[in-house]
Amino acid sequence: NAGVTQTPKFQVLKTGQSMTLQCAQDMNHNSMYWYRQDPGMGLRLIYYSASEGTTDKGEVPNGYNVSRLNKREFSLRLESAAPSQTSVYFCASSERITGGRDTIYFGEGSWLTVV
Amino acid sequence: DAKTTQPPSMDCAEGRAANLPCNHSTISGNEYVYWYRQIHSQGPQYIIHGLKNNETNEMASLIITEDRKSSTLILPHATLRDTAVYYCIARTIGGSNYKLTFGKGTLLTVNP
């Protein structure tokens, strides 16, 4: 059982380039999330998808777009990368968007450097 | 969700119990206490959660005070692999997961 899988694990981009981070989960979860984590900081929510076909902005959505391709997959796109987007990105999923009892499962992270 | 307060860092000797405190003095009756940890360069990992009663699983024990204003995560026999940042989070029953907030947590260093 792979859980939450992210690709790529490492990426270096030049300022202005675009790229897409891919995420897939095999737990049949309805809800998926994208977080970023900067050095010494906690996780900050970028976008989330409560269910297939829906997406919503989180705390720091500027400069990003997302696509919930199907129930399994949730991608994060940087249209024009900026050095401020250098960070570690985590995809996560949970059975539902609400509940309080739900456990959120995280991927292993994608290290992105924008030069 | 209620704000939680944790010490920024703690040390523990290998093989000893690690007791990580968390203050959540404004927690309401419908909020769970959750613990996650993040080992360096990995994604956060769920550890345990509780509402009122103490909880135990294969990873840890969670002790919640009777007034629910604080809790302690106990790793009974810490190993070097338990070195990580530990996050204490208050989550509302029925609340939205997208509001889950990871603060700075406690860096637990397990020493040989």
Tab-separated table of C-alpha atoms in Angstrom:
chain	number	residue	atom	x	y	z
A	1	ASN	CA	0.000	0.000	0.000
A	2	ALA	CA	1.805	3.109	-1.245
A	3	GLY	CA	-0.432	5.688	0.474
A	4	VAL	CA	0.286	9.152	-0.935
A	5	THR	CA	2.842	9.336	-3.735
A	6	GLN	CA	4.382	12.574	-5.010
A	7	THR	CA	6.554	13.229	-8.028
A	8	PRO	CA	9.108	14.559	-8.612
A	9	LYS	CA	10.975	14.352	-5.332
A	10	PHE	CA	13.513	16.998	-6.334
A	11	GLN	CA	13.341	19.740	-8.942
A	12	VAL	CA	15.369	22.826	-9.795
A	13	LEU	CA	13.638	25.496	-11.852
A	14	LYS	CA	14.708	28.780	-13.324
A	15	THR	CA	12.684	31.873	-12.518
A	16	GLY	CA	9.732	32.098	-14.873
A	17	GLN	CA	9.617	28.418	-15.760
A	18	SER	CA	6.507	26.378	-15.145
A	19	MET	CA	6.086	22.928	-13.711
A	20	THR	CA	3.526	20.576	-12.246
A	21	LEU	CA	3.827	18.522	-9.086
A	22	GLN	CA	1.902	15.288	-9.276
A	23	CYS	CA	0.184	13.559	-6.391
A	24	ALA	CA	-1.748	10.310	-6.233
A	25	GLN	CA	-3.334	8.422	-3.349
A	26	ASP	CA	-4.511	4.837	-3.295
A	27	MET	CA	-6.651	4.943	-0.157
A	28	ASN	CA	-9.891	5.918	-1.914
A	29	HIS	CA	-9.913	9.204	-0.006
A	30	ASN	CA	-12.278	11.948	-1.001
A	31	SER	CA	-10.204	14.933	0.131
A	32	MET	CA	-6.745	15.999	-0.910
A	33	TYR	CA	-4.441	18.872	0.024
A	34	TRP	CA	-1.282	20.661	-0.990
A	35	TYR	CA	0.949	22.228	1.669
A	36	ARG	CA	4.278	24.016	1.547
A	37	GLN	CA	6.861	24.082	4.286
A	38	ASP	CA	9.628	26.637	4.445
A	39	PRO	CA	12.734	26.173	6.603
A	40	GLY	CA	11.936	26.376	10.304
A	41	MET	CA	8.253	26.913	9.605
A	42	GLY	CA	5.120	24.868	10.021
A	43	LEU	CA	3.041	23.663	7.101
A	44	ARG	CA	0.903	26.157	5.236
A	45	LEU	CA	-2.071	25.075	3.157
A	46	ILE	CA	-1.936	26.130	-0.498
A	47	TYR	CA	-5.043	24.522	-1.976
A	48	TYR	CA	-7.370	21.717	-1.093
A	49	SER	CA	-9.980	19.580	-2.779
A	50	ALA	CA	-12.874	18.440	-0.639
A	51	SER	CA	-14.027	15.952	-3.244
A	52	GLU	CA	-13.537	15.069	-6.870
A	53	GLY	CA	-14.430	18.029	-9.036
A	54	THR	CA	-13.968	20.708	-6.374
A	55	THR	CA	-10.978	22.805	-5.369
A	56	ASP	CA	-10.567	25.709	-2.967
A	57	LYS	CA	-7.885	28.146	-1.929
A	58	GLY	CA	-6.007	27.683	1.292
A	59	GLU	CA	-3.783	30.077	3.199
A	60	VAL	CA	-1.164	30.796	0.496
A	61	PRO	CA	-2.659	30.167	-2.990
A	62	ASN	CA	-1.010	32.984	-4.945
A	63	GLY	CA	1.209	31.767	-7.754
A	64	TYR	CA	-0.298	28.287	-7.837
A	65	ASN	CA	-3.065	26.420	-9.603
A	66	VAL	CA	-4.440	22.958	-8.927
A	67	SER	CA	-6.346	20.277	-10.748
A	68	ARG	CA	-8.272	17.410	-9.213
A	69	LEU	CA	-7.889	15.098	-12.165
A	70	ASN	CA	-9.917	12.280	-10.634
A	71	LYS	CA	-10.485	10.856	-7.195
A	72	ARG	CA	-6.921	9.581	-6.954
A	73	GLU	CA	-4.919	12.468	-8.375
A	74	PHE	CA	-4.403	16.097	-7.349
A	75	SER	CA	-1.775	18.161	-9.139
A	76	LEU	CA	-0.177	21.488	-8.234
A	77	ARG	CA	1.057	23.793	-10.973
A	78	LEU	CA	3.460	26.700	-10.795
A	79	GLU	CA	2.801	28.800	-13.883
A	80	SER	CA	5.765	31.172	-13.539
A	81	ALA	CA	8.087	30.061	-10.795
A	82	ALA	CA	9.607	32.640	-8.457
A	83	PRO	CA	12.458	32.254	-5.932
A	84	SER	CA	9.893	32.794	-3.149
A	85	GLN	CA	8.362	29.469	-4.160
A	86	THR	CA	11.478	27.583	-3.168
A	87	SER	CA	10.108	25.208	-0.582
A	88	VAL	CA	9.208	21.649	0.285
A	89	TYR	CA	5.758	20.701	-0.962
A	90	PHE	CA	3.611	18.048	0.660
A	91	CYS	CA	0.524	16.437	-0.736
A	92	ALA	CA	-1.925	14.892	1.702
A	93	SER	CA	-5.262	13.123	1.728
A	94	SER	CA	-8.045	12.236	4.124
A	95	GLU	CA	-11.258	10.303	3.883
A	96	ARG	CA	-13.367	13.443	4.131
A	97	ILE	CA	-12.949	17.203	4.378
A	98	THR	CA	-14.612	17.297	7.786
A	99	GLY	CA	-14.830	14.969	10.701
A	100	GLY	CA	-12.282	15.758	13.358
A	101	ARG	CA	-11.603	12.056	13.728
A	102	ASP	CA	-10.108	11.754	10.273
A	103	THR	CA	-6.447	11.040	9.944
A	104	ILE	CA	-4.587	13.005	7.304
A	105	TYR	CA	-1.925	11.063	5.443
A	106	PHE	CA	1.023	12.855	3.902
A	107	GLY	CA	3.328	12.137	1.026
A	108	GLU	CA	7.097	12.188	1.349
A	109	GLY	CA	7.505	15.689	-0.035
A	110	SER	CA	8.836	17.382	-3.161
A	111	TRP	CA	11.874	19.646	-2.815
A	112	LEU	CA	11.617	22.556	-5.212
A	113	THR	CA	14.367	25.134	-5.749
A	114	VAL	CA	13.790	28.158	-7.959
A	115	VAL	CA	16.959	29.969	-9.026
B	1	ASP	CA	-9.615	25.288	16.423
B	2	ALA	CA	-7.924	26.118	19.714
B	3	LYS	CA	-4.352	27.364	19.746
B	4	THR	CA	-1.752	24.991	21.157
B	5	THR	CA	1.560	25.820	22.806
B	6	GLN	CA	4.576	23.511	22.866
B	7	PRO	CA	8.179	23.930	23.980
B	8	PRO	CA	10.451	24.493	20.977
B	9	SER	CA	12.833	21.673	21.847
B	10	MET	CA	13.443	18.778	24.218
B	11	ASP	CA	16.098	16.131	24.728
B	12	CYS	CA	15.691	12.540	25.796
B	13	ALA	CA	18.085	9.664	26.391
B	14	GLU	CA	17.684	6.609	24.226
B	15	GLY	CA	15.629	3.927	25.959
B	16	ARG	CA	13.988	6.362	28.338
B	17	ALA	CA	10.459	7.680	28.140
B	18	ALA	CA	9.967	10.914	26.262
B	19	ASN	CA	7.207	13.121	27.641
B	20	LEU	CA	6.146	15.918	25.326
B	21	PRO	CA	3.809	18.539	26.812
B	22	CYS	CA	1.187	20.581	25.032
B	23	ASN	CA	-0.917	23.401	26.383
B	24	HIS	CA	-4.368	23.989	24.906
B	25	SER	CA	-6.041	26.078	27.561
B	26	THR	CA	-8.749	27.408	25.251
B	27	ILE	CA	-9.800	24.028	23.906
B	28	SER	CA	-13.528	23.494	23.652
B	29	GLY	CA	-15.500	20.408	24.467
B	30	ASN	CA	-15.850	19.393	20.843
B	31	GLU	CA	-12.162	19.496	19.952
B	32	TYR	CA	-9.876	16.520	19.711
B	33	VAL	CA	-6.182	16.659	20.546
B	34	TYR	CA	-4.083	15.226	17.726
B	35	TRP	CA	-0.395	14.486	17.587
B	36	TYR	CA	1.689	14.231	14.443
B	37	ARG	CA	5.417	14.036	13.997
B	38	GLN	CA	7.762	14.903	11.183
B	39	ILE	CA	11.047	13.124	10.859
B	40	HIS	CA	13.631	15.139	8.975
B	41	SER	CA	12.985	15.265	5.244
B	42	GLN	CA	9.785	13.232	5.494
B	43	GLY	CA	6.078	14.016	5.472
B	44	PRO	CA	4.197	14.388	8.760
B	45	GLN	CA	3.077	11.127	10.320
B	46	TYR	CA	-0.030	10.610	12.429
B	47	ILE	CA	0.699	9.351	15.960
B	48	ILE	CA	-2.405	9.423	18.115
B	49	HIS	CA	-5.462	11.457	19.028
B	50	GLY	CA	-7.896	11.741	21.945
B	51	LEU	CA	-10.880	13.652	23.252
B	52	LYS	CA	-11.226	13.133	26.994
B	53	ASN	CA	-9.811	9.783	27.941
B	54	ASN	CA	-6.210	8.710	27.851
B	55	GLU	CA	-5.305	6.805	24.739
B	56	THR	CA	-2.618	4.292	23.865
B	57	ASN	CA	-1.561	2.702	20.620
B	58	GLU	CA	1.500	0.912	19.323
B	59	MET	CA	3.406	4.148	18.930
B	60	ALA	CA	2.594	6.222	21.996
B	61	SER	CA	0.308	7.141	24.865
B	62	LEU	CA	-1.682	10.344	25.182
B	63	ILE	CA	-2.525	11.691	28.608
B	64	ILE	CA	-5.138	14.457	28.682
B	65	THR	CA	-5.722	16.345	31.929
B	66	GLU	CA	-9.166	16.237	33.446
B	67	ASP	CA	-9.826	19.879	32.580
B	68	ARG	CA	-8.506	19.178	29.052
B	69	LYS	CA	-6.326	22.270	29.123
B	70	SER	CA	-3.141	20.334	28.546
B	71	SER	CA	-1.902	16.976	27.383
B	72	THR	CA	1.266	14.915	27.273
B	73	LEU	CA	2.451	12.611	24.539
B	74	ILE	CA	4.520	9.750	25.916
B	75	LEU	CA	6.941	7.696	23.867
B	76	PRO	CA	7.634	4.890	26.359
B	77	HIS	CA	11.049	3.801	25.130
B	78	ALA	CA	12.496	6.444	22.850
B	79	THR	CA	14.866	5.382	20.100
B	80	LEU	CA	17.153	7.417	17.876
B	81	ARG	CA	14.550	7.053	15.117
B	82	ASP	CA	12.091	9.017	17.253
B	83	THR	CA	14.125	12.192	16.762
B	84	ALA	CA	11.621	14.447	15.007
B	85	VAL	CA	9.438	17.525	15.293
B	86	TYR	CA	6.239	16.704	17.176
B	87	TYR	CA	3.085	18.692	16.508
B	88	CYS	CA	0.150	18.991	18.892
B	89	ILE	CA	-3.039	20.094	17.151
B	90	ALA	CA	-6.566	20.790	18.338
B	91	ARG	CA	-9.220	19.735	15.828
B	92	THR	CA	-12.929	20.360	15.985
B	93	ILE	CA	-15.229	17.356	15.791
B	94	GLY	CA	-16.924	17.764	12.462
B	95	GLY	CA	-14.598	20.613	11.639
B	96	SER	CA	-12.940	21.084	8.312
B	97	ASN	CA	-9.639	19.341	7.776
B	98	TYR	CA	-8.458	22.189	5.603
B	99	LYS	CA	-8.287	24.300	8.703
B	100	LEU	CA	-5.743	21.978	10.272
B	101	THR	CA	-2.874	24.152	11.428
B	102	PHE	CA	0.606	22.857	12.026
B	103	GLY	CA	2.585	25.242	14.207
B	104	LYS	CA	6.295	24.993	14.874
B	105	GLY	CA	6.022	21.978	17.179
B	106	THR	CA	8.643	20.524	19.516
B	107	LEU	CA	11.939	19.233	18.199
B	108	LEU	CA	12.639	16.067	20.176
B	109	THR	CA	16.230	14.935	20.041
B	110	VAL	CA	16.902	11.431	21.287
B	111	ASN	CA	20.508	11.059	22.366
B	112	PRO	CA	22.495	7.801	22.508
